[in-house]
XYZ file of C-alpha atoms in Angstrom:
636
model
C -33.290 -1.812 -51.988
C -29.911 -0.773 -53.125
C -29.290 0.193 -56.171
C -26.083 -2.188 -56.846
C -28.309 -5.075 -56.424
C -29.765 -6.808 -59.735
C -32.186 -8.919 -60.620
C -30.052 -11.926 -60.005
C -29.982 -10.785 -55.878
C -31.367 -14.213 -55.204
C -28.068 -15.920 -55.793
C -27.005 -13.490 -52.416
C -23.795 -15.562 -52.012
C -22.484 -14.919 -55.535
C -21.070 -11.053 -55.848
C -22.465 -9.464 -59.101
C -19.065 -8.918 -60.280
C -19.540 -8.439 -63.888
C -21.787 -4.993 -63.132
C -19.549 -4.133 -59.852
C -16.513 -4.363 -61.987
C -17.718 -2.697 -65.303
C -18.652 0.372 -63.089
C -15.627 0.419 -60.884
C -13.487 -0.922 -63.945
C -10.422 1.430 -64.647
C -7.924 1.025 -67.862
C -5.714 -2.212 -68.073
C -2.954 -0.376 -69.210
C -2.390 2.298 -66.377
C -3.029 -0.342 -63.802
C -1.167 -4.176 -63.669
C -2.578 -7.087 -63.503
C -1.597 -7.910 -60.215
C -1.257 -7.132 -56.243
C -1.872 -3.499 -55.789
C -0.056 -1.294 -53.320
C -1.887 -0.039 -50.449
C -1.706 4.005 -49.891
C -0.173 4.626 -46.306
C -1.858 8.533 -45.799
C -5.015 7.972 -47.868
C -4.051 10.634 -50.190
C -5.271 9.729 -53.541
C -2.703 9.416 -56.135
C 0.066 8.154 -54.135
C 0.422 4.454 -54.131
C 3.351 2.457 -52.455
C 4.573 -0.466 -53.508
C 3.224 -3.790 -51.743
C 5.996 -6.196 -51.634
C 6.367 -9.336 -50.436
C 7.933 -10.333 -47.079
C 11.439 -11.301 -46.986
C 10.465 -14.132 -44.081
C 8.036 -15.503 -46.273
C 9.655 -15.763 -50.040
C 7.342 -17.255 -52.460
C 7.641 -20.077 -54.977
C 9.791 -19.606 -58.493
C 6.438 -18.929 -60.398
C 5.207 -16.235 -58.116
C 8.278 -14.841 -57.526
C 8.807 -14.173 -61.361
C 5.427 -13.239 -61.783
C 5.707 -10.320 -59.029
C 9.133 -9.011 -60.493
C 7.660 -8.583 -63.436
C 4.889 -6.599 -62.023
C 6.547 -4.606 -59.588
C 8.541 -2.902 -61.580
C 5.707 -1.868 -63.484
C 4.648 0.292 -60.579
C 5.531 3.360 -58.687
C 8.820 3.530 -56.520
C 7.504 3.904 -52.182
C 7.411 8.154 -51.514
C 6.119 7.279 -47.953
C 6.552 5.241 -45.302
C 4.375 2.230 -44.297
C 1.488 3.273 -41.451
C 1.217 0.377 -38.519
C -1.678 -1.421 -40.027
C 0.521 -2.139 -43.289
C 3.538 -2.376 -41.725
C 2.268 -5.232 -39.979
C 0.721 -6.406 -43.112
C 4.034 -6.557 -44.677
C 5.612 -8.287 -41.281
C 2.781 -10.987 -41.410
C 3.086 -11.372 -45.034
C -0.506 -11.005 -46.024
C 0.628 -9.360 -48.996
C 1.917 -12.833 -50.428
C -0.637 -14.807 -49.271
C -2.977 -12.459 -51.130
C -0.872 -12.667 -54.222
C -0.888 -15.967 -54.466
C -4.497 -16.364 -54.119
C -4.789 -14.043 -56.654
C -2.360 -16.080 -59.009
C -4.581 -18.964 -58.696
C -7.747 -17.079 -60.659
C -7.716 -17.194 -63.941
C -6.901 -13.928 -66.093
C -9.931 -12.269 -66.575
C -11.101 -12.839 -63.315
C -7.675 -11.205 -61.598
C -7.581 -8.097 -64.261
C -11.421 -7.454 -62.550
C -10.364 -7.990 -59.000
C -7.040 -6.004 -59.251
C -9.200 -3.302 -61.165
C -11.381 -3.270 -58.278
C -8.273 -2.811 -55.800
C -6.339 -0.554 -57.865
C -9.464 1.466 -58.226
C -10.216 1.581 -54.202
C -6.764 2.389 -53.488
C -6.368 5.380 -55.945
C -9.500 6.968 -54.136
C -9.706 9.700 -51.727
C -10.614 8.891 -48.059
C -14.759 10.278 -48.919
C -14.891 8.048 -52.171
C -13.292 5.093 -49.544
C -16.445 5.382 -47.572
C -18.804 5.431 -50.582
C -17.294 2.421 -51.683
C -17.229 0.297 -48.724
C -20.994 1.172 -47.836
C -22.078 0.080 -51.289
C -19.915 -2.802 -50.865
C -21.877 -3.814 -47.013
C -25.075 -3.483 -48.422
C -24.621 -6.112 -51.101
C -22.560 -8.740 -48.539
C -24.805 -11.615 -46.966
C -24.549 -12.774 -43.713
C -21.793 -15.222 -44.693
C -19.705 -12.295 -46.092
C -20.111 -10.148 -43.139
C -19.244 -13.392 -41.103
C -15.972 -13.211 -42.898
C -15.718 -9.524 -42.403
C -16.613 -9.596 -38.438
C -13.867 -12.476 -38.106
C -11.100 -10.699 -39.952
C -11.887 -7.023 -38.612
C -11.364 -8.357 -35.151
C -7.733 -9.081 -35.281
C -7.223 -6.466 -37.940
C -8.226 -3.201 -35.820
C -6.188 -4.816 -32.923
C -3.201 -2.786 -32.496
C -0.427 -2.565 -29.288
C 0.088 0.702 -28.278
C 3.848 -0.276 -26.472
C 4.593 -1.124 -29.931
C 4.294 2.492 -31.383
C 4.716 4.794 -28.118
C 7.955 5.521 -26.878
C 8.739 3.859 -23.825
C 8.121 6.743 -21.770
C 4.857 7.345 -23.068
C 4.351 4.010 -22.581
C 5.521 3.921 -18.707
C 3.233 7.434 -18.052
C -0.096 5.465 -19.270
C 1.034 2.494 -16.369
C 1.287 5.122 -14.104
C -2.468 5.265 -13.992
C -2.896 1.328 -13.365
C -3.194 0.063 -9.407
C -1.218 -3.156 -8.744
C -3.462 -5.824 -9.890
C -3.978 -4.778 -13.479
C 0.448 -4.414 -13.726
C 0.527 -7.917 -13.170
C -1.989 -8.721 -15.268
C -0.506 -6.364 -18.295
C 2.998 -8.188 -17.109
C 1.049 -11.661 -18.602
C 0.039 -10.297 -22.011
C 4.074 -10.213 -23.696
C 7.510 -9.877 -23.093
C 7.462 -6.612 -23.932
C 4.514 -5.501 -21.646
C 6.260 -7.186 -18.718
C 9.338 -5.318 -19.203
C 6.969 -2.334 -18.684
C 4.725 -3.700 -16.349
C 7.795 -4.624 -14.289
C 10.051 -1.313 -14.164
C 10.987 -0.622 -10.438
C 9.294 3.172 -10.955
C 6.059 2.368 -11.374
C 6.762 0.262 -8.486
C 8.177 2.657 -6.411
C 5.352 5.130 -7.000
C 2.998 1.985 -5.931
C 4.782 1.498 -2.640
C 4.648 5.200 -2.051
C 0.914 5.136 -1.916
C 0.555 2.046 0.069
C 3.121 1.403 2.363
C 2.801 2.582 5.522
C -0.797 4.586 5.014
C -3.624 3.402 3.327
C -4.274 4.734 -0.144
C -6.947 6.944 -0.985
C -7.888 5.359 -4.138
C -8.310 1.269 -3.160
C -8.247 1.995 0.905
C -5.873 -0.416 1.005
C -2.474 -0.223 3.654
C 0.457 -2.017 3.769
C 3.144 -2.304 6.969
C 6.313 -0.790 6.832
C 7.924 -3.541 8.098
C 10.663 -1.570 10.005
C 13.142 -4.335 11.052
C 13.380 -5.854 7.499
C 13.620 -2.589 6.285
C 16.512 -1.388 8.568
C 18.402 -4.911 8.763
C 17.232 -6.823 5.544
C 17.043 -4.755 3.005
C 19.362 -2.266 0.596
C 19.036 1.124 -0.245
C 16.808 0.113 -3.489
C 14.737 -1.645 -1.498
C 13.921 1.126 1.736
C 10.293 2.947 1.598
C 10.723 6.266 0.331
C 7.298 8.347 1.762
C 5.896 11.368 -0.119
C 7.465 13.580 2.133
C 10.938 12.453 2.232
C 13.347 14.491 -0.245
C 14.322 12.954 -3.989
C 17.944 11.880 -4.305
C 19.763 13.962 -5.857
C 20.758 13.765 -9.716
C 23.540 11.780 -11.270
C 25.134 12.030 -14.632
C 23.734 10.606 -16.885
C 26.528 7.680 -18.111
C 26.150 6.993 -14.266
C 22.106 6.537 -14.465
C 21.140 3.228 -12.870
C 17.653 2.539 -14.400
C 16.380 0.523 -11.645
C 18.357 2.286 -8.515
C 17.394 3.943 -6.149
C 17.922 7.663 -7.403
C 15.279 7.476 -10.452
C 12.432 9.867 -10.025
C 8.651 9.081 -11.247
C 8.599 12.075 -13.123
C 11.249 11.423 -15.350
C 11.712 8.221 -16.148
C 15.257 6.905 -17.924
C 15.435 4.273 -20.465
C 15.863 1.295 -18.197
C 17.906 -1.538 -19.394
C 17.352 -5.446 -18.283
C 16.991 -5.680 -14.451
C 20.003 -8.381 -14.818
C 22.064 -5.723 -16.570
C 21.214 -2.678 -13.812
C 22.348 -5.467 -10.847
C 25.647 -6.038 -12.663
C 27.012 -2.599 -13.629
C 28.643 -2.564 -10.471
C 30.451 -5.133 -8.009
C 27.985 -7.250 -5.502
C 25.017 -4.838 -6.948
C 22.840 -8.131 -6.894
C 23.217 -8.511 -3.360
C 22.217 -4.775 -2.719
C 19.576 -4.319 -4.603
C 15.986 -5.371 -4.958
C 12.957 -4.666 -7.059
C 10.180 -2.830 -5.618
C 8.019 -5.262 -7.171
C 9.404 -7.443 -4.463
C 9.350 -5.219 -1.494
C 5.236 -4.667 -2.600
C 5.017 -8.571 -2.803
C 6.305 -8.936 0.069
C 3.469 -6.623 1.987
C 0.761 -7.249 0.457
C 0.864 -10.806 0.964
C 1.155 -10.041 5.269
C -2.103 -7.636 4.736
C -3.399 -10.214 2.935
C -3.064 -12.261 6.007
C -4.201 -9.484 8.620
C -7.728 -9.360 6.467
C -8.514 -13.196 6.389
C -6.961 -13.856 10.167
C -4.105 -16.072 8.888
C -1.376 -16.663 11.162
C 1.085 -18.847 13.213
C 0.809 -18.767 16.495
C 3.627 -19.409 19.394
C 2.979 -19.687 22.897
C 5.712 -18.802 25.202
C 5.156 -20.450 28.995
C 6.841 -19.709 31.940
C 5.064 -17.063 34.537
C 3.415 -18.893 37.350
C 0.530 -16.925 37.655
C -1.215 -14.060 35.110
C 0.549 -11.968 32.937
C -1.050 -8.198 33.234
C 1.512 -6.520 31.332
C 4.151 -6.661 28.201
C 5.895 -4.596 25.909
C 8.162 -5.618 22.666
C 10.312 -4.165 20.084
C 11.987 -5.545 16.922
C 13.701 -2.216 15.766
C 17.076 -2.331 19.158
C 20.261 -1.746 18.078
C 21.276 -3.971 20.677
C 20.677 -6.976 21.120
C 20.377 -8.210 17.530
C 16.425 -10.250 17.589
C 13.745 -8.936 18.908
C 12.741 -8.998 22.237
C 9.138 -9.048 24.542
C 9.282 -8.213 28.354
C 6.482 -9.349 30.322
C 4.952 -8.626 33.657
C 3.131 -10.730 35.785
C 0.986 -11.785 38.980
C 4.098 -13.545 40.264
C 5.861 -10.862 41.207
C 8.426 -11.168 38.189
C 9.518 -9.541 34.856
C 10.716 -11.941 32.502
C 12.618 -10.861 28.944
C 11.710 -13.292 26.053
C 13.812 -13.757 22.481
C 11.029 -12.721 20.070
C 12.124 -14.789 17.371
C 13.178 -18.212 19.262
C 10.821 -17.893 22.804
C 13.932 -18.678 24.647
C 13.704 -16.838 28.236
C 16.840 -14.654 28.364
C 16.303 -13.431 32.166
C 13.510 -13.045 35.093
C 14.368 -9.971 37.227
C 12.945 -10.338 40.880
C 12.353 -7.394 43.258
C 9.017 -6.377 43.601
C 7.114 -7.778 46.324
C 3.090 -7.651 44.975
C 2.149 -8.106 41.448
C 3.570 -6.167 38.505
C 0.826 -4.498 36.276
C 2.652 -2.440 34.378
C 5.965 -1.821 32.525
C 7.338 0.337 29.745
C 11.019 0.116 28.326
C 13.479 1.556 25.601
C 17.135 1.401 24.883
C 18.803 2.346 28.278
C 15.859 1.167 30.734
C 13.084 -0.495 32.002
C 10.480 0.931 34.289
C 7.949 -1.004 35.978
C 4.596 -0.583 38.055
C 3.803 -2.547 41.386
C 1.080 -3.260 43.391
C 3.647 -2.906 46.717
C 2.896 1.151 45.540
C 6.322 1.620 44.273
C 8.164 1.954 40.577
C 11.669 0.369 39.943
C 13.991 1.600 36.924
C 15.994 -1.080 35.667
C 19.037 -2.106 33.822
C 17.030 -4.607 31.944
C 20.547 -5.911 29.710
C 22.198 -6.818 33.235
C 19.169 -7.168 35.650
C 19.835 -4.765 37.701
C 17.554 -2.111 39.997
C 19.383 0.909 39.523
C 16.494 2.848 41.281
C 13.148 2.452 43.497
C 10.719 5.117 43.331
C 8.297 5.893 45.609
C 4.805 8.232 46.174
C 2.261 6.682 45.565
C -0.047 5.605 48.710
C -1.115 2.278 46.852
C -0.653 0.056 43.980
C 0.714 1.281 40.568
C -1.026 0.377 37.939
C -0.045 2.257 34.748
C 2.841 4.375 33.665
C 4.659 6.147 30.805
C 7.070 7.736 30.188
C 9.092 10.497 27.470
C 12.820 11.842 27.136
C 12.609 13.441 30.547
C 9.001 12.748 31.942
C 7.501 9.707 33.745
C 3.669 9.499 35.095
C 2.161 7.406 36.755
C -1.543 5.980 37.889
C -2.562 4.509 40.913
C -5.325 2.375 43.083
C -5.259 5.576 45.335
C -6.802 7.456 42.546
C -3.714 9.938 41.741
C -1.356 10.546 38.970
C 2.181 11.310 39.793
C 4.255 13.003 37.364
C 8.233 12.868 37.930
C 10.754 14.696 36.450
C 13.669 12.276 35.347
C 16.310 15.249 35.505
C 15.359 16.631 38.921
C 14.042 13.970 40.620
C 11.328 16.192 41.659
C 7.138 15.104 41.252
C 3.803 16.605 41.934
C 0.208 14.823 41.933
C -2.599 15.444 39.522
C -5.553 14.535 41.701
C -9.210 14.648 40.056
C -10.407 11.019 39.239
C -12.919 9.611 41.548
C -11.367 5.995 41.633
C -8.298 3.655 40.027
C -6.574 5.284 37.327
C -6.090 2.499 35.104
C -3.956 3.785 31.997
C -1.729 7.493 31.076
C -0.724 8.630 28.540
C 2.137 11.486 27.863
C 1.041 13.849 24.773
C 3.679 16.442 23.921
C 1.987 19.116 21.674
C 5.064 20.844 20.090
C 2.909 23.012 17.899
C 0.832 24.561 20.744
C -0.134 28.394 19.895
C -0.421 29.533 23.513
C 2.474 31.890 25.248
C 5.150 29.372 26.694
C 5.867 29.101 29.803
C 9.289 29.526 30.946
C 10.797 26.703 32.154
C 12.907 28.029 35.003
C 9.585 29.588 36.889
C 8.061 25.857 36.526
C 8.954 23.260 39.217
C 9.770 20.822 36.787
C 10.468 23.028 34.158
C 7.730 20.947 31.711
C 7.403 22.771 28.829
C 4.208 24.169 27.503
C 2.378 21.909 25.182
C 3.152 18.903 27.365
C -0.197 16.857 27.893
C -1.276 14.076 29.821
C -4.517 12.040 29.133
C -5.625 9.346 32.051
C -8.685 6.874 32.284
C -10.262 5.804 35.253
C -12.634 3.393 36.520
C -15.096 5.881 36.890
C -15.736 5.731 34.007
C -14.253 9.170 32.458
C -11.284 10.036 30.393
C -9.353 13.228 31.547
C -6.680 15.540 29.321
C -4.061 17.363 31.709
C -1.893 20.075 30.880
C 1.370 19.164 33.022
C 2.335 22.961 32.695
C -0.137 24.100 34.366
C -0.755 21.065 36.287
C -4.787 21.616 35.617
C -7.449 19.239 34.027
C -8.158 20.965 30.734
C -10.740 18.231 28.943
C -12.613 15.602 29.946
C -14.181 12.894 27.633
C -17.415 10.913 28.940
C -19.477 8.333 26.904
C -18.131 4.671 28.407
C -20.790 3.382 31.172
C -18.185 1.037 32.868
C -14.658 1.810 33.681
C -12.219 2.213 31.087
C -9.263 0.330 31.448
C -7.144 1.273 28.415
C -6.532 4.322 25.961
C -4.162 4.800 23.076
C -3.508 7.968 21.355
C -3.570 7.152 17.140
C -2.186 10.727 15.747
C -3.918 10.835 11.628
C -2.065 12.956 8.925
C -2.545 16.359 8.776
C -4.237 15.862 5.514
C -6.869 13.362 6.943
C -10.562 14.241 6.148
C -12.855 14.942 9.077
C -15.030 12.436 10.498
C -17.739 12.561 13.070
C -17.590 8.902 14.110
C -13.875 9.650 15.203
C -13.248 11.442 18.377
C -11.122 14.398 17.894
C -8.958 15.709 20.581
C -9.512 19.843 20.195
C -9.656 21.838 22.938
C -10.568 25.503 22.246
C -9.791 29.003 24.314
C -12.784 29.477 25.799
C -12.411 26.054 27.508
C -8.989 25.949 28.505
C -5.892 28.232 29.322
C -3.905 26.142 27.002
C -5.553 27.339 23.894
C -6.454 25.191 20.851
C -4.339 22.366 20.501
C -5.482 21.798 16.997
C -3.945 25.207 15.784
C -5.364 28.844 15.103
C -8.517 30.057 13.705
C -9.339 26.718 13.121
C -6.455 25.397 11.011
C -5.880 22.259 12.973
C -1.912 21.455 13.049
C -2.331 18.038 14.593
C -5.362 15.326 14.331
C -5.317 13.486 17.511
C -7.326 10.697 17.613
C -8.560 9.096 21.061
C -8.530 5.152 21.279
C -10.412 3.616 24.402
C -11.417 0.229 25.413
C -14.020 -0.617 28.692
C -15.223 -3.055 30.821
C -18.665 -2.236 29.467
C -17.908 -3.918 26.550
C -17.094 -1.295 23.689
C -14.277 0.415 22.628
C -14.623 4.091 21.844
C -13.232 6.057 18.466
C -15.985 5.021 16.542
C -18.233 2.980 19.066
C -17.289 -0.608 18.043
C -19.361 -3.333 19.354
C -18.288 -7.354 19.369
C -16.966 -8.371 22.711
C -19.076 -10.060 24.598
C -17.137 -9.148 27.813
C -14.968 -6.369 28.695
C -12.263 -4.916 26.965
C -8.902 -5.357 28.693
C -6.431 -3.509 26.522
C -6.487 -1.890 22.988
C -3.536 -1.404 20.626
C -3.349 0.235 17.424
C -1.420 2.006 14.434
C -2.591 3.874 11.234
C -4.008 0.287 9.541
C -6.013 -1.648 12.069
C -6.941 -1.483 15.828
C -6.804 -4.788 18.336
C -8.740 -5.128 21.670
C -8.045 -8.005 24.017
C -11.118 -9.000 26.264
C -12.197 -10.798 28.954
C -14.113 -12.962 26.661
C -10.516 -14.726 26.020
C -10.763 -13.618 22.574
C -8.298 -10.928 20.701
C -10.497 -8.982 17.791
C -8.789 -7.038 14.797
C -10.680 -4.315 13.936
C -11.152 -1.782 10.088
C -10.807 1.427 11.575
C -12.234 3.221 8.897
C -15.051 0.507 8.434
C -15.480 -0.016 12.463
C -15.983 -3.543 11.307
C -14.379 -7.076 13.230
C -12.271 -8.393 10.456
C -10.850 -11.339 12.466
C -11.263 -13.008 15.839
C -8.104 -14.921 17.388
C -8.893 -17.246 19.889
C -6.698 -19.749 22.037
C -6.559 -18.601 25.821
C -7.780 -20.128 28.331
C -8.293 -17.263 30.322
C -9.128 -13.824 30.309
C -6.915 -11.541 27.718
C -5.502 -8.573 29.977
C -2.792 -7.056 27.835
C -1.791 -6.847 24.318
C 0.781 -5.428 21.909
C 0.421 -4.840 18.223
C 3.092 -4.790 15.388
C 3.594 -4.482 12.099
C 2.939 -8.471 11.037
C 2.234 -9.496 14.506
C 0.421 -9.326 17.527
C 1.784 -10.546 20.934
C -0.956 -11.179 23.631
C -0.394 -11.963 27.654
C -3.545 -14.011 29.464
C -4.787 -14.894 33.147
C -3.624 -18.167 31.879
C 0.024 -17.398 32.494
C 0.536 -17.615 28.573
C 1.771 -14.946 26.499
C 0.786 -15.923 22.828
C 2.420 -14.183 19.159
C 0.136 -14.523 16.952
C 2.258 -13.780 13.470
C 1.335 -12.878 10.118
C 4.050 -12.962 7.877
C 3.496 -16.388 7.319
């Protein structure tokens, strides 16, 4: 039992104050009879005045009463410390005061004894005091304490720290908890809310997935181009800082603040107006985030709108679009089909702009940038097109049956065939040779130009069609393999086996260089001893380039990781650094986790087999044995 506690402990809700005080009690005339001050350091001996808030004046009586005892005390040495600063701001000093005013003398000369006595004492003697003081409280008392110390050892930190202190501790938050410290106050969300912690959010998410949450976001490369400002365009890790402005010429919110070094920002209104039309050409990264997150959002639960666009008589086999032409303004989608026709769609409206004739079989396979269009035939031949006029500028020919796949670079077209050849053609000379090798219809190509090869280049004047070295080729066939062809050399350097039925389609998904390693993905490395060409993937294993090979079969699967959830064969695959798609003859279209390897939607809506299929950043656009090419969009 403690010793503080008397024999009259069984009254435990009355304080023995009469033995408490005449132990603790310290002479009347070196300490008033009233509200003591509260010492700011702990530092015995030095005792600052506790006066009464200005917002809160009290009545006439207490008001003289305090005069007169305040001047009985010690003039302030220090400065207030937060907690009693905010004592003084919420006036508990006068609400104390007066409850002290309402005791009757004897009774406040023993409680202000008992204060004046605890504030005069060193931080150790503090400690003493307030144990002795616990062990003689009941459980209503420390009811009363638990209730007030909650609110009392409550303090804001954006309150004290300098605001960019204050901004480096957000830093350190992911999206979610900013806009859930932007709820708390005003002045959190003018924290929570300044466009560099923004920025530095985007940075991480847009355009790769993080490495902290695994989350991705699309770049979103027409809006970003067309629709929005400088302040609003992704800036990647890799890209170069702005350069530095004076100071009296610092826009907090533009474009040219750095993470590091965050400036003072002023109200977002007041950034937007410090020059002409600056609200139209600006916008907060908060915004631009929004704005992206909510379309992944979308991607991961399989919302969308979907748009069918009707008009091919027969089945489409093949389409391409793009969003990011200079010319013409929208978007547009070029399809191939069973008819015999190539028809150009408006993305945005589905209007039919034009159907270019010529070919006399069906086309299965088109490509097309800027200047032309190039299509694929089964009549064995491969048209280039002025696909803004209509026109056939030329008709080439080699190949001993029906085309079925191309692609083409800045000066290099190939080309795969029914009659179990590629043909590579040189756009500058006209000239082409056959890669011969697969056992039966090569059924997709595609052109890989390995600019940081390590092997001796060739020169390009002793090559035919002066290709330069580093210039590969990967084909799949239906029987079933995958081959990698160095167009140099014009020899099969690789070849990839694992699909049991024939593989119709194969993309090429090139990582960072920073990637980690994975087993489940196939990596494209081919080493000396293996090949002429050398290692692809750089010297003494430092690999310059992480190649990653995308397939989908008619057995079902689709090979980087071996994903399984067709039910039928895979028609076409189509991917990018965020997901993977696979269109199927089980009419369905599947978007894929590449990192997981797990489904994480299934689109369904044809009505016949899914042969080709084209993937964007908030989109996918899908052609069908139905005749129906279907968008399936996500920025809704």
């Amino acid at each position: 039992m403690s010793p503080l506690i008397t024999d009259e402990s069984h009254q435990c809700d009355v304080l023995p104050a009469p033995r408490l005080v005449s132990s603790l009690r310290v002479d009347p005339a070196h300490s008033p009879p009233s509200l003591v001050s509260y010492d700011a350091d702990n530092t015995p001996g030095t005792e600052i005045t506790a006066t009464m808030s200005a917002e809160h004046p009290p009545d006439d009586a207490l008001q003289e009463s305090s005069s007169s005892l305040s001047s009985r005390l010690a003039p302030a040495t220090h400065k207030l410390c937060v907690r009693h600063q905010r004592m003084a701001d919420e006036g508990t000093n006068v609400k104390l005061q007066q409850s002290l005013d309402a005791l009757p003398v004897e009774e406040r000369e023993a409680v202000n004894a008992i204060w004046s006595s605890f504030s005069s004492s060193p931080h150790s003697r503090r400690e003493l005091i307030l144990r002795g003081i616990l062990t003689m409280c009941c459980f209503s008392q420390l009811s009363l304490l638990t209730e007030q110390l909650s609110q009392l050892i409550r303090i804001d930190p954006f309150t004290v720290l300098p605001r960019e202190i204050s901004l480096k501790i957000l830093t350190y938050l992911d999206a979610t908890s900013l806009c859930r410290a932007a709820q708390v106050s005003r002045r959190w969300r003018g924290l929570a809310d300044d466009d560099i912690l923004w920025r530095g959010i985007c940075e991480q998410h847009i355009g790769q997935k993080c490495l902290k949450c695994g989350w991705g976001l699309p770049i979103l490369e027409k809006r970003r181009n067309r629709g929005l400002p400088p302040a609003g365009r992704l800036l990647t890790a890799s890209s170069s800082r702005p350069t530095k402005r004076p100071r009296a010429h610092m826009e907090p919110h533009s474009h040219a603040s750095t993470a590091g070094s965050p400036s003072p920002p002023a109200s977002r209104s007041s950034s937007r107006s410090s020059r002409p039309g600056a609200e139209a050409l600006t916008r907060p990264w908060k915004d631009v985030y929004s704005e992206r997150l909510t379309i992944e959002r979308n991607w991961r639960r399989g919302r969308c709108q979907v748009r069918t666009l009707r008009g091919h008589a027969d089945g489409v086999m093949c389409l391409q679009f793009s969003e990011t032409l200079h010319h013409p303004s929208f978007p547009i989608v070029i399809t191939g089909s069973y008819d015999r026709t190539v028809r150009i769609w408006n993305l945005e409206t589905g209007a039919e702009i034009r159907c270019l004739r010529g070919h006399t079989r069906a086309v299965r396979c088109l490509q097309f940038d800027e200047a032309k269009l190039i299509t694929g035939s089964m009549d064995h031949t491969i048209r280039v097109w002025n696909w803004r006029k209509g026109e056939c500028i030329r008709t080439l020919r080699g190949h001993t049956d029906g085309v079925i796949c191309i692609d083409f670079d800045t000066n290099v077209l190939a080309s795969g065939s029914v009659d179990s050849t590629i043909r590579v053609w040189n756009f500058c000379t006209g000239e082409a040779f056959t890669l011969r090798g697969h056992r039966d219809w090569v059924n997709a190509v595609k052109l890989w130009d390995v600019t940081k090869s390590t092997t001796p280049p060739v020169d390009p004047f002793e090559s035919p069609l002066r290709i330069d070295t580093g210039k590969m080729l990967f084909s799949a066939s239906d029987d079933g393999t995958i081959r990698l062809w160095d167009l140099a050399r014009r020899t099969c350097v690789q070849q990839f086996a694992g699909h049991v039925g024939q593989v119709q389609s194969l993309r090429l998904l090139e990582l960072d260089d920073g990637c980690d390693e994975d087993a489940n993905y196939r990596r494209i490395t081919v080493m000396k001893e293996t090949s002429s060409v050398g290692s692809l993937s750089g010297r003494r294993g430092t690999r310059l380039k992480k190649p990653v090979l995308v397939s989908g079969s008619l057995d079902n699967t689709i090979k980087v990781r071996t994903l399984f959830g067709h039910i039928e064969g895979v028609w076409a695959v189509a991917c990018d650094k965020l997901r993977l798609v696979s269109a199927s003859h089980d009419r369905t279209v599947k978007v894929w986790d590449l990192e997981e390897g797990k489904c994480t939607a299934t689109l369904s809506g044809h009505r016949g087999a899914v042969t080709c299929i084209a993937l964007g950043e908030d989109k996918i656009v899908s052609g069908s044995d139905d005749g129906d090419v279907r968008i399936w969009n996500f920025s809704g």
